[in-house]
């Protein structure tokens, strides 16, 4: 039997095109993961060593699924295996081996958002830049944008477009110096420093070009400038690059993704073969009619149209309501009917919305009817206070120079080291250009800090040193050692101090147990476990290795999520709510001229529905405590094949 006989002709064509540049235009629900996996298998069966193949995607979940499918097709004995990872994990692999060329330690720490904000504040203090001039969050946004465009710190002043960006350029330089001094990088650095390595050290680039002779990129429409630079440099000698994506689902322009990469692929790689996957196996014909009508209004796109392979007599429902309360009541009541009368499982239903402000009223109505639900994308496990504290301890144990993490835990739990003493130590460290630990003796001798505080710092330093040695000498006992540390510092007392309710205290202790469980799982799977690698995996993972121990019923409930969060998912029943001018399309898109991306975002929402789709909007909506008239979204007219009234467009433009 032909091993590819279950692929349709375009899928088969893509899977068997193994040489040169290939662009696979894969519409929603057309089986792109199947194609990219089979292509990788065909490369291996044709004699390409598996470890010379690189497949890059955007999430750990997608990378894991791709590896599982490959192993299923080739067998568990496949050794070596292709390198399947996210962009960030690929760069970590490269940097662990090569970052010493740039003057960083191989055991660098990866800063998360909280660490970055602390580092931004420190950089601003160092150059005496007040938060009235620029907020730390805004500074980080500007720095991130520059890094995505491969702008190095020394180049930032020349690309700054206004006074705020000129201030940001100075802070960027200091921010980067501080990270380097702490043996740390942020997420954007993983890409920026890899590209800098390849540019400044041609022998390093050659080594990795020879390492990966065949490269595949999934979700290519989501690549930003620096990701494109990274991949282009890797494939420059051989051009064996296969990219899979859909320009109609490019919805991340706000975080630097450039749809031009997929639209102009043939210009960068002349002679590239283009394969179109248009057979959709997910959605009904009625849903695809709506999707195709909508997205064709974007002029700058590859010509393609999804073809349905599912038939249904159920049309797409369009509903209009007097206000958002009635809208939410209808959705909740309809879901209650589906669950109680038609035996639909709550897990098969989703409410999709454009902004984070929208779900509150739907939550209220779902609670009234006692329907189980979960808001996807709520607080991250790693954003919790106790998890951030423990991760800071682990980062300092792994990288002693990481002062951002040290400052978080220096008095957590309390050891009598007040903020004023820490500020004095920091000021002296800046003046003398030394590490914080190095100035403690001088600060004690000069009376800037008391003998008691100096002794507390000495004891704390000794504690960290002891546990650092234990972790280095016996990493397979990592979870026991870290548990011993938390017991010795009595971290549970810190939890009891921060949270007064017994249930909250138990939940926070359970969070710590999840870290221990994750460590044990990591140790069981690792050939050579290390704290640095555990931190790397934890930071890079999209979510913790175990789901949050919430009520199991809620985990299996109705999903409430933004359209951006819904990308890559699908549900039998979808309710796409709030289709009004100013919400979808968002009012900001009128100012920034990004209506096309809003249309693609709506298209993504429509194509999340497998069998049933309901689209709703309200005629009035509360704004600033008063009811205001709402205009139905232009996208509703486009989906039903009617011309958008010029008066609606004019009114929407007037409200910008």
XYZ file of C-alpha atoms in Angstrom:
656
model
C 0.000 0.000 0.000
C 1.217 3.503 -0.836
C 2.241 5.088 2.460
C 0.962 8.473 1.236
C -2.353 7.289 -0.197
C -4.286 8.973 2.636
C -3.000 12.382 1.513
C -4.916 14.351 -1.086
C -2.998 15.354 -4.276
C -1.784 18.782 -3.077
C -0.778 17.366 0.330
C 1.088 14.568 -1.398
C 2.809 17.012 -3.748
C 4.030 19.077 -0.779
C 5.221 16.011 1.153
C 7.242 14.729 -1.834
C 8.898 18.049 -2.759
C 12.142 17.660 -0.828
C 14.659 19.990 -2.480
C 14.901 23.764 -2.785
C 12.550 26.466 -1.508
C 8.901 25.417 -1.109
C 5.927 27.532 -0.010
C 2.935 25.506 1.220
C -0.119 27.748 1.484
C -2.228 25.852 4.002
C -5.668 27.292 4.703
C -7.495 26.706 7.992
C -8.296 23.034 8.593
C -6.402 21.739 5.544
C -4.043 19.357 7.366
C -0.810 21.347 7.386
C 0.691 19.534 10.403
C 0.105 16.210 8.667
C 1.865 17.487 5.546
C 4.912 18.968 7.279
C 5.304 15.784 9.363
C 5.050 13.473 6.338
C 7.531 15.634 4.453
C 10.008 15.241 7.306
C 9.462 11.475 7.263
C 10.025 11.388 3.480
C 13.317 13.266 3.940
C 14.482 10.641 6.446
C 13.335 7.761 4.242
C 15.209 9.303 1.312
C 18.445 9.007 3.287
C 18.749 12.389 5.009
C 20.113 11.887 8.556
C 17.290 12.822 10.934
C 19.488 15.105 13.037
C 20.310 17.230 9.956
C 16.626 18.240 9.721
C 15.313 21.282 11.584
C 11.577 21.918 12.004
C 10.594 25.139 13.714
C 7.187 26.136 14.984
C 5.822 28.694 17.428
C 4.581 26.712 20.426
C 5.912 23.830 22.482
C 2.551 22.105 22.036
C 2.870 22.161 18.235
C 6.504 20.989 18.412
C 5.508 18.116 20.708
C 2.667 17.035 18.419
C 4.984 17.084 15.404
C 7.568 14.911 17.162
C 4.878 12.457 18.322
C 3.536 12.080 14.784
C 7.035 11.583 13.386
C 7.811 8.866 15.937
C 4.444 7.223 15.208
C 5.290 7.061 11.502
C 8.913 5.953 11.860
C 8.870 4.023 15.135
C 10.071 4.739 18.675
C 13.531 3.391 17.864
C 14.217 6.393 15.626
C 17.695 7.597 16.626
C 18.877 10.246 16.121
C 15.733 12.337 15.881
C 15.061 15.496 13.893
C 15.408 18.720 15.849
C 11.843 19.975 16.320
C 11.471 23.091 18.422
C 10.238 26.635 18.803
C 12.369 29.533 17.576
C 13.338 30.349 21.151
C 14.305 26.784 22.037
C 16.436 26.580 18.871
C 18.243 29.770 19.849
C 18.804 28.527 23.401
C 20.425 25.383 21.960
C 22.739 27.511 19.799
C 23.534 30.045 22.535
C 24.352 27.435 25.189
C 27.165 26.310 22.904
C 28.229 29.626 21.370
C 27.285 32.589 23.590
C 30.774 32.734 25.165
C 31.873 34.413 21.905
C 29.732 37.389 22.973
C 31.055 37.488 26.539
C 28.076 35.838 28.252
C 28.311 32.759 30.516
C 26.979 29.507 28.974
C 24.757 29.084 32.070
C 22.925 32.353 31.368
C 19.542 32.948 32.989
C 16.480 33.762 30.873
C 14.495 36.682 32.308
C 10.700 36.548 32.256
C 8.445 39.606 32.074
C 8.640 40.359 35.792
C 12.444 40.169 35.757
C 12.506 42.447 32.720
C 10.396 45.088 34.432
C 12.756 45.093 37.415
C 15.733 45.369 35.049
C 14.043 48.233 33.176
C 13.464 50.149 36.413
C 17.085 49.638 37.426
C 18.344 50.869 34.046
C 16.134 53.945 34.348
C 17.433 54.645 37.853
C 21.023 54.215 36.677
C 20.652 56.960 34.066
C 18.324 59.066 36.263
C 15.344 58.671 33.969
C 12.094 59.125 35.900
C 8.894 57.158 35.325
C 7.150 60.430 34.408
C 9.306 60.536 31.274
C 8.651 56.936 30.257
C 7.028 53.999 32.029
C 9.033 50.770 32.417
C 6.387 48.856 30.443
C 6.565 51.332 27.572
C 10.365 51.176 27.638
C 10.239 47.390 27.350
C 7.781 47.617 24.435
C 10.131 49.940 22.541
C 13.168 47.744 23.320
C 11.250 44.629 22.235
C 10.242 46.270 18.951
C 13.847 47.249 18.270
C 15.078 43.755 19.063
C 12.482 42.205 16.737
C 13.865 44.499 14.025
C 17.447 43.401 14.910
C 18.369 46.889 16.172
C 21.397 46.594 18.473
C 21.695 48.939 21.527
C 24.394 51.057 19.887
C 22.142 51.596 16.823
C 18.991 52.607 18.710
C 19.701 56.367 18.843
C 19.952 56.525 15.057
C 16.529 54.889 14.542
C 14.720 56.762 17.355
C 11.771 58.694 15.925
C 10.961 61.072 18.804
C 12.208 62.357 22.164
C 10.732 59.421 24.070
C 12.557 56.943 21.853
C 15.808 58.897 22.290
C 15.441 58.444 26.062
C 14.569 54.795 25.484
C 17.761 54.358 23.421
C 19.906 55.441 26.394
C 17.960 53.162 28.736
C 18.241 50.292 26.214
C 22.037 50.494 26.331
C 22.105 50.432 30.132
C 19.419 47.716 30.294
C 21.481 45.496 28.028
C 24.694 46.179 29.984
C 22.942 45.258 33.235
C 21.565 42.016 31.810
C 24.977 41.007 30.541
C 26.589 41.818 33.907
C 23.964 39.617 35.589
C 24.600 36.718 33.190
C 21.042 37.100 31.918
C 19.140 37.472 28.652
C 15.500 38.244 27.913
C 13.271 36.410 25.421
C 14.015 38.790 22.573
C 17.753 38.427 23.242
C 17.537 34.734 22.435
C 16.913 35.705 18.817
C 18.857 38.965 18.739
C 22.060 37.454 20.156
C 21.845 34.425 17.853
C 21.577 36.703 14.816
C 24.455 38.808 16.179
C 26.539 35.639 16.615
C 25.872 34.582 13.037
C 26.734 38.060 11.767
C 29.893 38.649 13.830
C 31.318 35.105 13.779
C 31.086 33.563 10.282
C 32.638 30.311 11.492
C 29.777 29.892 13.983
C 27.231 30.473 11.210
C 28.979 27.953 8.946
C 28.919 25.355 11.722
C 25.141 25.643 12.126
C 24.482 25.859 8.381
C 26.243 22.494 8.062
C 24.357 21.152 11.070
C 20.924 21.706 9.477
C 20.778 20.833 5.775
C 16.966 20.854 5.569
C 14.790 23.423 7.339
C 11.019 23.589 7.743
C 9.054 26.472 9.265
C 5.463 26.099 10.440
C 3.107 29.107 10.782
C 5.426 31.124 8.540
C 2.960 34.008 8.380
C 3.757 34.719 12.055
C 7.504 35.319 11.592
C 8.958 38.694 12.483
C 12.016 40.407 11.018
C 14.626 38.829 13.254
C 13.169 35.319 12.890
C 13.298 35.765 9.127
C 16.965 36.898 9.355
C 17.829 33.857 11.451
C 16.268 31.360 9.033
C 17.497 33.085 5.882
C 21.077 32.954 7.162
C 20.785 29.263 8.107
C 19.553 28.157 4.655
C 21.689 30.540 2.580
C 24.091 27.873 1.179
C 21.531 25.201 0.232
C 18.104 26.926 0.067
C 16.446 23.726 1.279
C 13.638 25.574 3.025
C 9.995 24.541 3.244
C 7.641 27.057 4.852
C 4.019 26.303 5.692
C 1.493 28.973 6.528
C -1.568 30.985 5.619
C -1.441 34.713 4.956
C -5.177 34.823 5.744
C -4.355 33.865 9.343
C -1.603 36.430 9.942
C -2.928 38.109 13.113
C 0.161 39.049 15.123
C 1.281 42.273 13.462
C 1.042 44.012 16.862
C 3.909 41.862 18.127
C 6.103 42.241 15.072
C 4.883 39.519 12.687
C 5.211 40.599 9.064
C 2.746 39.073 6.606
C 5.068 40.290 3.821
C 7.375 37.338 4.542
C 4.820 34.867 3.233
C 3.446 37.210 0.552
C 6.937 37.921 -0.840
C 8.510 34.479 -0.360
C 9.109 34.042 -4.093
C 11.053 37.336 -4.215
C 13.528 36.254 -1.530
C 13.682 32.703 -2.888
C 13.278 32.927 -6.693
C 11.951 29.796 -8.342
C 10.226 28.631 -5.140
C 7.572 25.998 -5.663
C 4.103 26.971 -4.374
C 1.601 24.319 -3.231
C -1.931 25.341 -2.207
C -3.844 23.280 0.361
C -7.490 24.340 0.019
C -9.447 21.219 1.003
C -10.904 21.933 4.442
C -11.858 18.949 6.600
C -12.868 20.923 9.710
C -15.772 23.246 8.913
C -19.162 22.824 7.307
C -19.918 24.298 3.903
C -22.078 27.040 5.466
C -19.237 28.181 7.738
C -16.708 28.195 4.900
C -18.997 30.257 2.672
C -19.022 32.947 5.354
C -15.230 32.705 5.811
C -14.454 32.862 2.074
C -16.770 35.821 1.488
C -15.137 37.710 4.354
C -11.455 37.214 3.613
C -11.666 37.934 -0.108
C -12.133 41.606 0.866
C -8.417 41.678 1.709
C -6.701 42.624 -1.539
C -3.088 41.865 -0.605
C -3.229 38.074 -0.273
C -2.447 34.855 -2.091
C -5.371 33.778 -4.253
C -7.057 30.735 -2.687
C -10.447 29.556 -1.436
C -11.297 26.915 1.140
C -13.275 23.957 -0.207
C -15.669 22.215 2.195
C -15.700 18.448 2.749
C -18.497 18.542 5.333
C -22.127 19.222 4.504
C -24.830 20.469 6.850
C -28.293 21.962 6.706
C -27.526 24.265 9.642
C -26.843 27.838 8.553
C -24.551 30.262 10.341
C -26.734 32.169 12.823
C -26.515 35.967 12.937
C -28.191 37.569 15.958
C -28.709 41.203 16.936
C -29.629 42.317 20.502
C -30.719 45.574 22.140
C -27.685 45.621 24.450
C -24.772 43.518 25.715
C -26.861 42.171 28.619
C -29.394 40.616 26.259
C -26.552 39.321 24.099
C -24.966 37.531 27.071
C -28.331 36.212 28.289
C -29.071 34.698 24.863
C -25.658 33.028 24.570
C -25.829 31.548 28.074
C -29.447 30.388 27.625
C -28.663 28.845 24.254
C -25.684 27.000 25.724
C -27.813 25.773 28.649
C -30.367 24.408 26.161
C -27.669 22.697 24.071
C -26.215 21.047 27.185
C -29.463 19.982 28.888
C -31.638 19.129 25.887
C -29.216 18.162 23.117
C -26.546 16.529 25.293
C -23.746 18.785 24.018
C -20.654 18.647 26.236
C -19.581 22.011 27.734
C -16.046 21.312 26.532
C -17.308 21.392 22.928
C -18.405 25.021 23.181
C -16.488 28.292 23.073
C -17.258 32.012 23.329
C -14.745 34.052 21.336
C -14.270 37.796 21.816
C -11.913 40.559 20.707
C -10.982 42.267 23.993
C -10.290 41.157 27.551
C -13.092 43.401 28.876
C -15.852 41.426 27.142
C -16.062 38.114 29.050
C -17.210 39.516 32.449
C -20.897 39.775 31.543
C -20.854 36.302 29.921
C -19.284 34.871 33.071
C -22.125 36.349 35.133
C -24.774 34.740 32.947
C -23.010 31.371 32.850
C -22.772 31.409 36.657
C -26.484 32.174 36.973
C -27.191 29.000 35.027
C -24.474 27.060 36.878
C -22.727 26.193 33.638
C -19.066 25.138 33.995
C -16.614 27.428 32.201
C -12.969 28.433 32.136
C -11.472 31.734 31.002
C -8.480 30.756 28.880
C -5.423 32.950 29.201
C -6.126 34.158 32.748
C -3.224 34.617 35.178
C -0.224 32.527 34.228
C 1.036 29.949 36.704
C 4.405 31.717 36.701
C 2.843 35.116 37.475
C 1.838 34.013 40.966
C 3.774 35.623 43.732
C 4.983 32.420 45.402
C 6.098 30.901 42.101
C 8.008 34.042 41.174
C 9.714 33.947 44.596
C 10.792 30.312 44.262
C 11.933 30.790 40.668
C 14.020 33.781 41.825
C 15.733 31.543 44.405
C 16.447 28.954 41.696
C 17.824 31.594 39.315
C 20.224 32.938 41.965
C 21.348 29.398 42.777
C 21.977 28.772 39.080
C 23.527 32.163 38.253
C 25.044 33.995 41.287
C 25.432 37.237 39.279
C 21.673 37.544 38.708
C 21.045 40.604 40.872
C 17.462 41.134 39.659
C 16.438 37.799 41.151
C 18.590 38.386 44.221
C 16.813 41.671 44.985
C 13.439 39.892 44.877
C 14.409 37.337 47.546
C 16.971 39.208 49.639
C 14.299 39.806 52.307
C 11.754 37.124 51.355
C 10.896 35.663 53.816
C 11.850 38.527 56.082
C 15.401 38.377 57.446
C 15.530 41.966 58.686
C 17.055 43.514 55.570
C 14.978 46.616 54.893
C 14.506 48.459 51.617
C 16.620 51.435 52.724
C 19.592 49.149 53.447
C 19.232 47.509 50.051
C 19.059 50.937 48.362
C 22.293 51.993 50.122
C 24.032 48.811 49.010
C 22.825 49.285 45.432
C 23.974 52.897 45.348
C 27.422 51.890 46.612
C 27.609 49.031 44.101
C 26.810 51.450 41.253
C 29.397 53.976 42.478
C 32.132 51.351 42.806
C 30.995 49.337 39.753
C 30.925 46.177 41.858
C 28.448 43.410 42.587
C 26.086 43.907 45.506
C 27.741 41.155 47.575
C 31.159 42.737 47.061
C 30.258 46.037 48.736
C 28.709 44.557 51.912
C 31.971 44.632 53.965
C 32.678 48.277 53.020
C 29.067 49.286 53.717
C 29.230 47.638 57.155
C 32.622 49.196 57.949
C 31.422 52.693 56.975
C 28.226 52.325 58.991
C 25.899 52.560 55.981
C 24.360 49.281 57.097
C 24.273 47.903 60.642
C 26.322 44.944 61.872
C 23.073 42.996 62.293
C 22.116 43.478 58.641
C 25.652 42.619 57.542
C 25.412 39.369 59.529
C 22.006 38.587 58.017
C 23.466 39.094 54.539
C 26.448 36.904 55.409
C 24.126 34.136 56.650
C 21.967 34.466 53.528
C 25.013 34.286 51.242
C 26.188 31.199 53.116
C 22.771 29.565 52.757
C 22.768 30.137 48.990
C 26.329 28.833 48.731
C 25.488 25.620 50.590
C 22.474 24.838 48.427
C 24.311 25.791 45.248
C 27.042 23.247 46.078
C 24.487 20.536 46.859
C 22.663 21.118 43.560
C 25.911 21.001 41.605
C 27.139 17.832 43.310
C 23.867 15.879 43.170
C 21.459 17.332 40.557
C 19.328 14.156 40.513
C 18.159 15.089 44.018
C 17.178 18.565 42.842
C 13.557 18.433 44.054
C 14.562 17.171 47.517
C 17.281 19.830 47.805
C 14.926 22.653 46.790
C 12.265 21.339 49.150
C 14.895 21.400 51.901
C 15.703 25.026 51.054
C 12.030 26.063 51.250
C 11.724 24.297 54.612
C 14.902 25.898 55.994
C 13.826 29.435 55.054
C 10.277 28.622 56.267
C 8.694 29.870 53.064
C 5.309 28.607 54.234
C 5.295 31.396 56.833
C 5.603 33.881 53.948
C 2.519 32.333 52.308
C 0.586 32.536 55.571
C 1.601 36.178 55.938
C 0.476 37.104 52.414
C -2.782 35.105 52.342
C -5.148 35.026 55.315
C -7.761 32.555 54.036
C -6.918 28.874 54.783
C -8.143 27.832 51.315
C -5.842 30.384 49.673
C -2.921 29.193 51.768
C -3.552 25.576 50.761
C -3.819 26.555 47.073
C -0.486 28.418 47.219
C 1.265 25.514 48.937
C -0.178 23.250 46.230
C 1.432 25.549 43.623
C 4.828 24.904 45.226
C 4.125 21.171 45.133
C 3.554 21.484 41.391
C 7.064 22.903 40.973
C 8.459 19.902 42.878
C 6.390 17.526 40.726
C 7.668 19.260 37.601
C 11.265 18.916 38.798
C 10.782 15.196 39.407
C 9.301 14.766 35.932
C 12.201 16.699 34.407
C 14.809 14.619 36.308
C 13.167 11.351 35.180
C 13.369 12.439 31.534
C 16.777 14.168 31.499
C 20.019 12.385 30.607
C 22.127 14.908 32.518
C 19.819 17.001 34.701
C 20.883 20.473 35.778
C 19.178 23.371 37.476
C 20.050 25.642 34.527
C 18.313 23.320 32.063
C 15.259 22.947 34.316
C 14.948 26.743 34.496
C 15.371 26.969 30.733
C 12.608 24.440 30.077
C 10.282 26.033 32.630
C 10.779 29.502 31.178
C 10.371 28.400 27.560
C 7.315 26.226 28.088
C 4.009 27.797 27.089
C 2.511 26.528 30.329
C 3.481 24.405 33.284
C 3.947 20.708 32.615
C 0.856 19.837 34.658
C -2.389 21.745 34.310
C -3.243 24.037 37.161
C -5.065 22.003 39.803
C -8.328 23.863 39.405
C -11.735 22.305 39.707
C -11.758 19.473 37.149
C -15.268 20.427 36.139
C -14.093 23.926 35.209
C -11.210 22.532 33.190
C -13.773 20.657 31.116
C -16.135 23.600 30.845
C -17.156 26.101 28.196
C -14.098 28.011 26.969
C -14.065 31.794 27.005
C -11.113 33.215 25.094
C -9.871 36.025 22.904
C -9.640 35.461 19.167
C -5.851 35.596 19.418
C -5.889 32.825 22.059
C -8.178 30.689 19.887
C -5.696 30.466 16.994
C -4.884 26.802 16.337
C -7.938 25.495 18.215
C -11.318 24.251 17.034
C -14.711 23.565 18.626
C -17.974 22.013 17.419
C -19.940 25.046 18.699
C -18.567 28.593 18.494
C -20.211 31.863 19.575
C -18.396 34.847 18.037
C -19.655 37.815 20.050
C -19.461 41.612 19.973
C -19.174 42.135 16.210
C -19.455 45.893 16.306
C -17.451 48.760 14.879
C -14.886 49.768 17.490
C -14.688 46.243 18.929
C -14.210 44.104 15.819
C -12.731 45.825 13.928
C -11.081 47.403 16.956
C -11.176 51.224 16.959
C -7.373 51.280 17.040
C -7.222 49.546 13.657
C -8.915 52.549 12.014
C -6.198 54.844 13.356
C -3.323 52.476 12.546
C -4.751 51.333 9.193
C -4.751 47.650 10.180
C -8.299 46.748 9.118
C -6.938 43.866 7.023
C -5.465 42.232 10.117
C -8.771 42.667 11.983
C -10.511 40.965 9.058
C -8.018 38.096 9.244
C -8.652 37.876 12.985
C -12.393 37.551 12.330
C -11.647 34.906 9.686
C -9.653 32.959 12.287
C -12.635 33.156 14.655
C -15.086 31.923 12.025
C -12.873 28.976 11.062
C -12.562 27.789 14.689
C -16.136 26.448 14.336
C -16.481 22.880 13.120
C -20.264 22.445 12.981
C -22.201 25.371 14.440
C -21.398 29.081 14.386
C -23.365 31.896 15.994
C -22.357 35.525 15.401
C -23.797 38.229 17.662
C -23.731 41.976 18.144
C -25.437 44.535 20.392
C -27.178 47.710 19.203
C -26.181 49.601 22.347
C -23.344 49.089 24.811
C -22.402 50.663 28.152
C -19.427 53.009 27.872
C -18.244 55.138 30.785
C -21.458 54.391 32.648
C -23.782 55.437 29.819
C -25.511 53.554 27.036
C -24.139 54.374 23.625
C -25.373 53.249 20.221
C -23.213 50.619 18.522
C -22.744 50.074 14.817
C -22.819 46.520 13.469
C -19.398 45.453 12.220
C -18.624 45.941 8.542
C -17.498 42.314 8.628
C -21.100 41.136 9.141
C -22.085 42.732 5.808
C -19.048 41.200 4.109
C -19.842 37.735 5.489
C -23.386 37.771 4.167
C -22.296 39.142 0.794
C -23.817 42.625 1.099
C -22.171 45.964 0.427
C -21.103 47.803 3.566
C -23.263 50.965 3.853
C -21.096 54.034 3.196
C -22.861 55.769 6.101
C -21.595 53.047 8.483
C -18.005 53.508 7.319
C -18.285 57.271 7.603
C -19.784 57.044 11.105
C -17.083 54.595 12.218
C -14.365 56.873 10.845
C -15.915 59.815 12.699
C -15.664 57.957 16.044
C -11.943 57.294 15.756
